[in-house]
């Protein structure tokens, strides 16, 4: 992902104006890092089928990261999770103020679609990518998940409903990242298969987050942990042991499905997934 | 605009889920009305050149209204203008809570691009429209304007800088609405001319808002007035009389430019503009 980091740094949003801190605030949480999990998935699919398209695909990977980053900035707001720490750094509303955090989030949300609309693809592909990102990152996707998460704070959900919550909040954007890779290389049928795979992967990812939240320190995680006791989490509902068993079962299932993929795709995604599907075991 | 209202009501965002109030909150501020000024401009340009395209153009007009509505919802948040009233109704953070207002704004922002990506146009036109809306409604447009407005609260700006503020905060989205109409009917050169016209129109619109804010009651305006004493406004900086003169001069200039447009375009926009360019005089 070295190339993606370079691309991101060379394509940070810029805004010269009389506002003394706006441009820096726009860039800050993007520079701060993160796992770049979604870009890696998208680029992995592209690398498997057409590595010549990787340069162009970085624009799309960046768009997904922009949308994901805006969501983190807004999730961390005082009205939501009220988190002081993200990606190992103070959150924007702590560094600046709430206004800045709200507006930077708004700007990065819109910018993700601007980046896609100018990405070096055919208009057909640009439109497909925008449809996919908007559908999964929007009102019946990521935002709905966050709305459910916040509304049911302190109101325990059953396992089926918490899966709905996290399918929307986390899994759909992960699934869309894989599918967007398939769209770029013109493999739309594979895209649907990868989308279903990504939904399961996203759920695993969230169960792992919930597990790590109670087993890791804030320093290890780079964000405040043990901060979610009022939130619905798989660990809260299932207990740590059952959540671990679920994570292990999902990890096995995903590994099995991965082995059914084309050789090239398996070779691209395996190193990435092996690292992630086992992270709850450390 | 009767057709546009019908279109909007038939195309409200829907979201069935376990969340009991999310769907209603998504729709509430869209239903509440407003002047629909930006949709009217876009549709006026389309009507002038190809009235057969009006059905399709309503999708684009709706997208602009979605983006505008999200910006109002976020501008009204406690961290920003802290407004209890908008479009004659209680604001979302008053009716529900801050979380709802933030997330509904986020959802409508993304949804505006989803609507454009699915609008009944060629992919070429869809992409052009998305580029235009994102550029003017995003980090170097409307959001920058709001960031400057909030940052310089209680810090007086000079007239040049307050024009930069409102060019971004208000005028660019109005200009983009006109240009998007031109894009739809394939008149891209006219689009640039209309964009420049729209920037002036947007400035007039803002000067008028500042004037009406001190001369109208909250009931007349449908939102809290006399609420901006810490904000940079043309009235604060220029005084009411000079602001009125500026508004009159801009209105004359715009009327003159309007008369230089094609007969069809003049006939479509004149009834609309005459109503608006004189509203500060009532």
Coordinates of C-alpha atoms in Angstrom, one line a residue:
Chain A
X1 CA 0.0 0.0 0.0
X2 CA 3.0 2.3 -0.2
X3 CA 1.9 3.5 -3.6
X4 CA -1.6 4.3 -2.2
X5 CA -0.1 6.4 0.6
X6 CA 2.0 8.3 -1.9
X7 CA -1.0 8.9 -4.1
X8 CA -3.1 10.1 -1.1
X9 CA -0.4 12.5 0.0
X10 CA -0.1 13.9 -3.5
X11 CA -3.9 14.3 -3.9
X12 CA -4.9 15.7 -0.5
X13 CA -7.7 18.2 -0.7
X14 CA -6.4 21.8 -1.0
X15 CA -8.2 25.0 -0.2
X16 CA -6.4 28.3 -0.2
X17 CA -8.5 31.0 1.4
X18 CA -8.7 33.6 4.2
X19 CA -9.5 30.8 6.6
X20 CA -6.3 30.1 8.5
X21 CA -6.9 26.4 9.5
X22 CA -9.5 25.0 7.1
X23 CA -7.1 23.4 4.7
X24 CA -5.0 21.8 7.4
X25 CA -8.1 20.4 9.1
X26 CA -9.3 18.9 5.8
X27 CA -6.0 17.0 5.4
X28 CA -5.3 16.1 9.0
X29 CA -7.3 12.9 9.5
X30 CA -6.4 11.7 6.0
X31 CA -2.7 12.0 6.8
X32 CA -3.1 10.5 10.2
X33 CA -3.2 7.1 8.6
X34 CA -5.4 4.1 9.5
X35 CA -5.4 0.6 8.1
X36 CA -6.4 1.6 4.6
X37 CA -8.4 -1.7 4.6
X38 CA -11.0 -0.6 2.1
X39 CA -8.5 0.8 -0.5
X40 CA -6.4 -2.4 -0.1
X41 CA -9.5 -4.6 -0.9
X42 CA -10.4 -2.5 -4.0
X43 CA -6.8 -2.4 -5.3
X44 CA -6.4 -6.1 -4.6
X45 CA -9.2 -7.0 -6.9
X46 CA -7.9 -4.7 -9.6
X47 CA -4.4 -6.1 -9.3
X48 CA -5.7 -9.6 -9.7
X49 CA -7.3 -8.9 -13.1
X50 CA -5.5 -5.9 -14.6
X51 CA -2.5 -4.4 -12.9
X52 CA -2.2 -1.8 -15.7
X53 CA -5.4 -0.2 -14.2
X54 CA -3.9 0.2 -10.7
X55 CA -2.9 3.8 -11.3
X56 CA -6.5 4.8 -12.2
X57 CA -7.9 2.5 -9.5
X58 CA -6.1 4.5 -6.8
X59 CA -8.5 7.4 -7.5
X60 CA -11.4 5.1 -6.6
X61 CA -9.6 3.7 -3.6
X62 CA -9.0 7.2 -2.4
X63 CA -12.7 8.1 -2.8
X64 CA -13.7 5.2 -0.6
X65 CA -11.1 6.2 2.0
X66 CA -12.5 9.8 1.9
X67 CA -16.0 8.6 2.6
X68 CA -14.8 6.3 5.4
X69 CA -12.7 9.1 6.9
X70 CA -15.6 11.6 6.9
X71 CA -17.7 9.0 8.7
X72 CA -15.1 8.5 11.4
X73 CA -14.9 12.3 11.9
X74 CA -18.6 12.6 12.4
X75 CA -18.9 9.4 14.5
X76 CA -16.3 10.9 16.9
X77 CA -18.3 14.1 17.4
X78 CA -19.5 15.0 20.9
X79 CA -23.1 14.3 20.0
X80 CA -22.2 10.8 18.8
X81 CA -19.3 8.8 20.3
X82 CA -17.5 11.8 21.8
X83 CA -14.1 10.3 21.1
X84 CA -11.0 12.3 21.9
X85 CA -8.6 10.0 20.0
X86 CA -8.6 8.6 16.4
X87 CA -5.9 7.1 14.3
X88 CA -3.5 7.8 17.2
X89 CA -4.2 11.5 17.1
X90 CA -6.6 13.9 18.8
X91 CA -9.9 14.1 16.9
X92 CA -10.8 17.3 14.9
X93 CA -13.3 18.6 17.3
X94 CA -10.7 18.4 20.0
X95 CA -7.9 20.0 17.9
X96 CA -10.2 22.7 16.5
X97 CA -13.9 22.7 17.4
X98 CA -17.2 21.0 16.5
X99 CA -17.9 23.3 13.6
X100 CA -14.6 22.3 12.0
X101 CA -15.3 18.6 12.5
X102 CA -18.8 18.8 11.1
X103 CA -17.7 20.8 8.0
X104 CA -14.6 18.8 7.3
X105 CA -16.7 15.7 7.4
X106 CA -19.3 17.3 5.0
X107 CA -16.5 18.4 2.7
X108 CA -14.8 14.9 2.5
X109 CA -18.2 13.3 1.9
X110 CA -18.9 15.5 -1.2
X111 CA -15.2 15.3 -2.2
X112 CA -15.4 11.5 -2.5
X113 CA -17.9 11.9 -5.3
X114 CA -15.9 14.7 -6.9
X115 CA -12.9 12.4 -7.0
X116 CA -14.9 9.6 -8.6
X117 CA -16.4 12.0 -11.2
X118 CA -12.9 13.0 -12.3
X119 CA -11.3 9.6 -12.1
X120 CA -9.5 8.4 -15.2
X121 CA -12.2 6.0 -16.4
X122 CA -15.0 6.0 -19.0
X123 CA -18.1 7.9 -18.0
X124 CA -19.9 4.5 -17.8
X125 CA -17.4 3.3 -15.1
X126 CA -17.4 6.6 -13.2
X127 CA -21.2 6.5 -13.0
X128 CA -21.2 2.8 -11.8
X129 CA -18.6 3.6 -9.1
X130 CA -20.6 6.6 -7.9
X131 CA -23.8 4.6 -7.8
X132 CA -22.1 1.9 -5.7
X133 CA -20.4 4.2 -3.3
X134 CA -23.5 6.4 -2.8
X135 CA -25.8 3.4 -2.3
X136 CA -23.6 1.7 0.3
X137 CA -22.2 4.7 2.0
X138 CA -25.5 6.6 2.2
X139 CA -28.9 6.7 3.7
X140 CA -29.7 3.0 3.3
X141 CA -26.1 1.9 4.0
X142 CA -23.4 3.3 6.3
X143 CA -25.5 6.3 7.6
X144 CA -28.4 4.1 8.4
X145 CA -26.1 1.8 10.4
X146 CA -24.8 4.7 12.4
X147 CA -28.3 6.0 13.0
X148 CA -29.4 2.6 14.3
X149 CA -26.2 2.3 16.4
X150 CA -26.9 5.7 18.1
X151 CA -30.6 5.2 18.5
X152 CA -30.3 1.9 20.2
X153 CA -27.5 2.9 22.6
X154 CA -28.6 1.7 26.0
X155 CA -31.4 -0.3 24.3
X156 CA -30.1 -3.9 23.8
X157 CA -30.7 -5.4 20.4
X158 CA -31.0 -9.1 19.6
X159 CA -28.3 -10.8 17.4
X160 CA -30.3 -10.5 14.2
X161 CA -30.8 -6.8 14.6
X162 CA -27.2 -6.1 15.6
X163 CA -26.2 -7.9 12.4
X164 CA -28.5 -5.5 10.5
X165 CA -26.8 -2.7 12.3
X166 CA -23.3 -3.7 11.4
X167 CA -24.2 -4.9 7.9
X168 CA -25.1 -1.3 7.3
X169 CA -22.6 0.5 9.4
X170 CA -19.5 -1.4 8.5
X171 CA -20.0 -4.3 6.0
X172 CA -21.7 -2.5 3.1
X173 CA -18.8 -0.1 2.5
X174 CA -16.3 -3.0 2.7
X175 CA -18.4 -5.0 0.3
X176 CA -18.7 -2.0 -2.0
X177 CA -14.9 -1.6 -2.0
X178 CA -14.5 -5.1 -3.4
X179 CA -17.3 -4.6 -5.9
X180 CA -15.8 -1.3 -7.1
X181 CA -12.6 -3.1 -7.8
X182 CA -14.6 -5.6 -10.0
X183 CA -16.4 -2.7 -11.7
X184 CA -13.1 -1.1 -12.7
X185 CA -11.8 -4.2 -14.3
X186 CA -15.2 -4.9 -16.0
X187 CA -16.0 -8.0 -14.0
X188 CA -19.5 -7.1 -12.9
X189 CA -20.7 -10.7 -12.2
X190 CA -17.7 -11.3 -10.0
X191 CA -18.6 -8.0 -8.4
X192 CA -21.9 -9.4 -7.0
X193 CA -20.1 -12.5 -5.6
X194 CA -17.4 -10.3 -4.0
X195 CA -20.1 -8.0 -2.6
X196 CA -21.7 -11.0 -0.7
X197 CA -18.2 -12.0 0.4
X198 CA -17.5 -8.5 1.6
X199 CA -20.7 -8.3 3.7
X200 CA -19.5 -11.4 5.7
X201 CA -16.0 -9.9 5.8
X202 CA -17.4 -6.7 7.2
X203 CA -19.3 -8.5 9.9
X204 CA -16.2 -10.4 10.9
X205 CA -14.3 -7.1 11.0
X206 CA -16.9 -5.6 13.3
X207 CA -17.0 -8.6 15.6
X208 CA -13.2 -8.4 15.8
X209 CA -13.4 -4.6 16.6
X210 CA -15.8 -5.4 19.4
X211 CA -13.5 -8.1 20.7
X212 CA -10.4 -5.9 20.4
X213 CA -12.2 -3.1 22.1
X214 CA -12.3 -5.1 25.4
X215 CA -9.0 -6.9 25.0
X216 CA -6.7 -4.0 23.7
X217 CA -5.5 -0.9 25.4
X218 CA -6.1 2.6 23.8
X219 CA -2.4 2.8 22.9
X220 CA -2.5 -0.5 21.0
X221 CA -5.6 0.4 19.1
X222 CA -4.7 4.1 18.4
X223 CA -8.2 5.1 19.6
X224 CA -10.1 5.1 22.9
X225 CA -11.0 1.5 23.8
X226 CA -13.4 0.2 26.5
X227 CA -15.5 3.2 25.5
X228 CA -18.5 1.4 24.2
X229 CA -20.2 -0.1 27.2
X230 CA -23.6 1.6 26.3
X231 CA -23.3 0.5 22.6
X232 CA -24.7 -2.7 21.2
X233 CA -21.7 -4.9 20.5
X234 CA -21.3 -8.6 19.7
X235 CA -19.3 -9.0 22.8
X236 CA -22.0 -7.3 25.0
X237 CA -24.7 -9.5 23.5
X238 CA -22.9 -12.8 23.0
X239 CA -20.2 -12.6 25.6
X240 CA -16.5 -12.7 24.7
X241 CA -16.2 -16.5 24.3
X242 CA -19.2 -16.9 22.0
X243 CA -18.1 -13.7 20.0
X244 CA -14.6 -15.3 19.6
X245 CA -16.3 -18.6 18.4
X246 CA -18.4 -16.6 15.9
X247 CA -15.3 -14.7 14.7
X248 CA -13.4 -18.0 14.2
X249 CA -16.3 -19.6 12.3
X250 CA -16.7 -16.6 10.0
X251 CA -12.9 -16.5 9.4
X252 CA -13.0 -20.2 8.4
X253 CA -16.0 -19.7 6.1
X254 CA -14.3 -16.7 4.5
X255 CA -11.0 -18.6 4.0
X256 CA -13.0 -21.4 2.4
X257 CA -14.8 -19.0 0.0
X258 CA -11.5 -17.3 -0.8
X259 CA -10.1 -20.6 -1.9
X260 CA -12.9 -20.9 -4.4
X261 CA -11.9 -17.7 -6.2
X262 CA -9.7 -17.5 -9.3
X263 CA -6.1 -18.2 -8.6
X264 CA -5.0 -14.6 -9.3
X265 CA -7.7 -13.1 -7.0
X266 CA -6.9 -15.6 -4.3
X267 CA -3.2 -14.7 -4.5
X268 CA -4.0 -11.0 -4.2
X269 CA -6.5 -11.2 -1.4
X270 CA -5.1 -14.0 0.7
X271 CA -2.1 -12.2 2.2
X272 CA -4.4 -9.3 3.0
X273 CA -7.2 -11.4 4.5
X274 CA -5.0 -13.8 6.4
X275 CA -3.6 -10.8 8.3
X276 CA -7.0 -9.5 9.1
X277 CA -9.1 -12.6 9.7
X278 CA -6.7 -13.6 12.5
X279 CA -6.3 -10.3 14.2
X280 CA -8.8 -11.1 16.9
X281 CA -6.7 -14.1 18.0
X282 CA -3.6 -12.0 19.0
Chain B
X1 CA -43.1 24.6 -9.7
X2 CA -46.1 22.5 -8.9
X3 CA -44.6 19.7 -10.9
X4 CA -41.4 19.9 -9.0
X5 CA -43.2 19.6 -5.6
X6 CA -45.1 16.6 -6.9
X7 CA -41.9 15.0 -8.1
X8 CA -40.2 15.7 -4.8
X9 CA -43.0 14.1 -2.8
X10 CA -43.0 11.1 -5.1
X11 CA -39.2 10.7 -4.8
X12 CA -38.6 11.3 -1.1
X13 CA -35.8 9.2 0.4
X14 CA -37.2 6.0 2.0
X15 CA -35.6 3.8 4.5
X16 CA -37.5 0.9 6.2
X17 CA -35.6 -0.4 9.2
X18 CA -35.8 -1.1 12.9
X19 CA -35.1 2.6 13.5
X20 CA -38.5 4.2 14.3
X21 CA -38.0 7.8 13.3
X22 CA -35.1 7.8 10.8
X23 CA -37.2 7.7 7.6
X24 CA -39.5 10.5 8.8
X25 CA -36.5 12.6 9.8
X26 CA -34.9 12.1 6.4
X27 CA -38.1 13.5 4.7
X28 CA -39.2 16.2 7.1
X29 CA -37.1 19.1 6.0
X30 CA -37.6 18.3 2.3
X31 CA -41.4 18.3 2.8
X32 CA -41.3 21.5 4.9
X33 CA -40.9 23.5 1.7
X34 CA -38.7 26.5 1.1
X35 CA -38.5 28.7 -2.0
X36 CA -37.2 26.0 -4.3
X37 CA -35.2 28.8 -5.9
X38 CA -32.3 26.6 -7.1
X39 CA -34.6 24.0 -8.7
X40 CA -36.6 26.8 -10.4
X41 CA -33.4 28.3 -11.9
X42 CA -32.2 24.9 -13.3
X43 CA -35.6 24.0 -14.7
X44 CA -36.1 27.5 -16.1
X45 CA -32.9 27.1 -18.3
X46 CA -34.1 23.6 -19.4
X47 CA -37.6 24.9 -20.2
X48 CA -36.1 27.7 -22.4
X49 CA -34.2 25.3 -24.7
X50 CA -35.9 21.9 -24.5
X51 CA -39.1 21.5 -22.6
X52 CA -39.2 17.8 -23.5
X53 CA -36.3 17.3 -21.1
X54 CA -38.1 18.8 -18.1
X55 CA -39.1 15.4 -16.7
X56 CA -35.5 14.3 -16.6
X57 CA -34.3 17.6 -15.4
X58 CA -36.4 17.4 -12.3
X59 CA -34.0 14.7 -11.0
X60 CA -31.1 17.1 -11.3
X61 CA -33.2 19.9 -9.7
X62 CA -34.0 17.6 -6.9
X63 CA -30.4 16.7 -6.4
X64 CA -29.5 20.4 -5.9
X65 CA -32.4 20.8 -3.5
X66 CA -31.1 17.8 -1.5
X67 CA -27.7 19.3 -1.2
X68 CA -29.1 22.7 -0.3
X69 CA -31.4 21.1 2.4
X70 CA -28.5 19.1 4.0
X71 CA -26.6 22.4 4.3
X72 CA -29.5 24.1 6.0
X73 CA -29.8 21.2 8.5
X74 CA -26.1 21.3 9.4
X75 CA -26.0 25.2 9.4
X76 CA -28.8 25.1 12.0
X77 CA -27.0 22.7 14.4
X78 CA -26.2 23.9 17.9
X79 CA -22.5 24.1 17.1
X80 CA -23.2 26.4 14.2
X81 CA -26.2 28.8 14.0
X82 CA -28.2 27.0 16.8
X83 CA -31.5 27.8 15.0
X84 CA -34.7 26.5 16.5
X85 CA -36.8 27.2 13.3
X86 CA -36.4 26.6 9.6
X87 CA -38.9 26.6 6.7
X88 CA -41.5 27.5 9.3
X89 CA -40.9 24.3 11.3
X90 CA -38.8 23.3 14.3
X91 CA -35.3 22.2 13.2
X92 CA -34.4 18.5 13.2
X93 CA -32.1 18.8 16.2
X94 CA -35.0 20.3 18.1
X95 CA -37.6 17.8 16.9
X96 CA -35.2 14.8 17.5
X97 CA -31.6 15.4 18.6
X98 CA -28.2 16.4 17.3
X99 CA -27.3 12.9 16.1
X100 CA -30.4 12.8 13.9
X101 CA -29.7 16.2 12.4
X102 CA -26.0 15.4 11.7
X103 CA -26.9 12.0 10.1
X104 CA -29.8 13.2 8.1
X105 CA -27.6 16.0 6.7
X106 CA -24.9 13.4 5.9
X107 CA -27.4 11.2 4.2
X108 CA -29.0 13.9 2.0
X109 CA -25.5 15.1 1.0
X110 CA -24.6 11.6 -0.3
X111 CA -28.1 11.1 -1.7
X112 CA -27.8 14.1 -4.0
X113 CA -25.0 12.3 -5.8
X114 CA -26.9 9.0 -5.9
X115 CA -29.9 10.8 -7.5
X116 CA -27.7 12.4 -10.2
X117 CA -25.9 9.1 -10.8
X118 CA -29.3 7.5 -11.5
X119 CA -30.9 10.4 -13.4
X120 CA -32.3 9.7 -16.9
X121 CA -29.4 11.2 -18.8
X122 CA -26.4 9.8 -20.7
X123 CA -23.4 8.9 -18.6
X124 CA -21.6 11.9 -20.0
X125 CA -24.3 14.3 -18.7
X126 CA -24.5 12.5 -15.4
X127 CA -20.8 12.9 -14.8
X128 CA -20.8 16.5 -15.9
X129 CA -23.7 17.3 -13.4
X130 CA -22.0 15.4 -10.6
X131 CA -18.7 17.3 -11.2
X132 CA -20.5 20.6 -11.2
X133 CA -22.6 19.9 -8.0
X134 CA -19.6 18.5 -6.1
X135 CA -17.2 21.3 -7.1
X136 CA -19.6 24.1 -6.1
X137 CA -21.3 22.4 -3.2
X138 CA -18.1 21.0 -1.7
X139 CA -14.8 21.9 -0.1
X140 CA -14.0 24.8 -2.3
X141 CA -17.6 26.0 -2.6
X142 CA -20.5 26.0 -0.2
X143 CA -18.7 24.2 2.7
X144 CA -15.7 26.6 2.5
X145 CA -18.2 29.5 2.7
X146 CA -19.8 28.1 5.8
X147 CA -16.4 27.5 7.3
X148 CA -15.3 31.1 6.7
X149 CA -18.7 32.4 8.0
X150 CA -18.3 30.5 11.3
X151 CA -14.6 31.2 11.7
X152 CA -15.0 34.9 11.3
X153 CA -18.0 35.2 13.6
X154 CA -17.3 38.2 15.9
X155 CA -14.3 39.0 13.7
X156 CA -15.4 41.7 11.2
X157 CA -14.4 41.1 7.5
X158 CA -13.9 43.8 4.9
X159 CA -16.3 44.0 1.9
X160 CA -14.0 42.1 -0.4
X161 CA -13.7 39.2 2.0
X162 CA -17.4 39.1 2.8
X163 CA -18.0 38.8 -0.9
X164 CA -15.6 35.8 -1.0
X165 CA -17.5 34.3 1.9
X166 CA -20.9 34.6 0.2
X167 CA -19.7 33.7 -3.3
X168 CA -18.7 30.4 -1.7
X169 CA -21.5 30.0 0.8
X170 CA -24.4 31.0 -1.4
X171 CA -23.6 32.1 -4.9
X172 CA -21.7 29.1 -6.2
X173 CA -24.6 26.7 -5.7
X174 CA -27.0 29.1 -7.3
X175 CA -24.6 29.5 -10.3
X176 CA -24.2 25.8 -10.5
X177 CA -28.0 25.3 -10.7
X178 CA -28.1 27.5 -13.8
X179 CA -25.1 25.9 -15.3
X180 CA -26.5 22.4 -14.6
X181 CA -29.6 23.4 -16.6
X182 CA -27.4 24.4 -19.5
X183 CA -25.4 21.1 -19.2
X184 CA -28.7 19.1 -19.5
X185 CA -29.7 20.8 -22.7
X186 CA -26.2 20.6 -24.1
X187 CA -25.5 24.3 -24.1
X188 CA -22.1 24.2 -22.3
X189 CA -20.9 27.6 -23.6
X190 CA -24.1 29.2 -22.3
X191 CA -23.4 27.4 -19.1
X192 CA -20.3 29.4 -18.4
X193 CA -22.1 32.7 -19.1
X194 CA -25.0 31.6 -16.8
X195 CA -22.5 30.6 -14.1
X196 CA -21.1 34.1 -14.0
X197 CA -24.6 35.6 -14.0
X198 CA -25.5 33.2 -11.1
X199 CA -22.6 34.3 -9.0
X200 CA -23.9 37.9 -9.1
X201 CA -27.4 36.6 -8.5
X202 CA -26.3 34.7 -5.5
X203 CA -24.6 37.7 -4.0
X204 CA -27.8 39.8 -4.5
X205 CA -29.7 37.0 -2.9
X206 CA -27.4 37.1 0.2
X207 CA -27.5 40.9 0.5
X208 CA -31.3 40.6 0.4
X209 CA -31.2 37.9 3.1
X210 CA -29.1 40.2 5.3
X211 CA -31.5 43.1 4.6
X212 CA -34.6 41.0 5.3
X213 CA -33.0 39.5 8.4
X214 CA -33.2 43.0 10.0
X215 CA -36.4 44.2 8.4
X216 CA -38.6 41.0 8.7
X217 CA -40.1 39.2 11.7
X218 CA -39.4 35.5 12.3
X219 CA -43.0 34.7 11.3
X220 CA -42.7 36.5 7.9
X221 CA -39.4 34.8 7.2
X222 CA -40.3 31.3 8.4
X223 CA -37.0 31.2 10.3
X224 CA -35.4 33.0 13.2
X225 CA -34.5 36.6 12.2
X226 CA -32.4 39.2 14.0
X227 CA -30.2 36.2 15.0
X228 CA -27.1 37.1 13.2
X229 CA -25.6 40.0 15.1
X230 CA -22.3 38.2 15.6
X231 CA -22.2 37.1 11.9
X232 CA -20.6 39.1 9.1
X233 CA -23.4 40.5 7.0
X234 CA -23.5 43.1 4.3
X235 CA -25.9 45.1 6.5
X236 CA -23.5 45.0 9.5
X237 CA -20.6 46.1 7.4
X238 CA -22.2 48.5 4.9
X239 CA -25.2 49.7 7.0
X240 CA -28.7 49.2 5.8
X241 CA -28.8 52.1 3.4
X242 CA -25.7 51.2 1.5
X243 CA -26.6 47.5 1.5
X244 CA -30.0 48.6 -0.1
X245 CA -28.1 50.6 -2.7
X246 CA -25.8 47.7 -3.5
X247 CA -28.8 45.4 -3.8
X248 CA -30.6 47.9 -6.1
X249 CA -27.5 48.3 -8.3
X250 CA -26.9 44.5 -8.6
X251 CA -30.6 44.0 -9.4
X252 CA -30.4 46.6 -12.2
X253 CA -27.2 45.0 -13.5
X254 CA -28.8 41.5 -13.5
X255 CA -31.9 42.8 -15.3
X256 CA -29.7 44.4 -17.9
X257 CA -27.7 41.1 -18.4
X258 CA -31.0 39.1 -18.5
X259 CA -32.2 41.3 -21.4
X260 CA -29.1 40.3 -23.4
X261 CA -30.1 36.6 -23.1
X262 CA -31.9 34.6 -25.9
X263 CA -35.6 35.5 -26.1
X264 CA -36.6 32.0 -24.8
X265 CA -34.3 32.2 -21.8
X266 CA -35.3 35.7 -21.0
X267 CA -39.0 34.7 -21.0
X268 CA -38.3 31.8 -18.7
X269 CA -36.1 33.5 -16.2
X270 CA -37.6 37.0 -16.1
X271 CA -40.8 36.1 -14.2
X272 CA -38.7 34.2 -11.7
X273 CA -36.0 36.9 -11.3
X274 CA -38.3 39.9 -11.2
X275 CA -40.0 38.3 -8.2
X276 CA -36.7 37.7 -6.4
X277 CA -34.6 40.8 -7.4
X278 CA -37.2 43.1 -5.9
X279 CA -37.9 41.2 -2.7
X280 CA -35.6 43.4 -0.6
X281 CA -37.8 46.4 -1.5
X282 CA -41.0 45.0 0.1

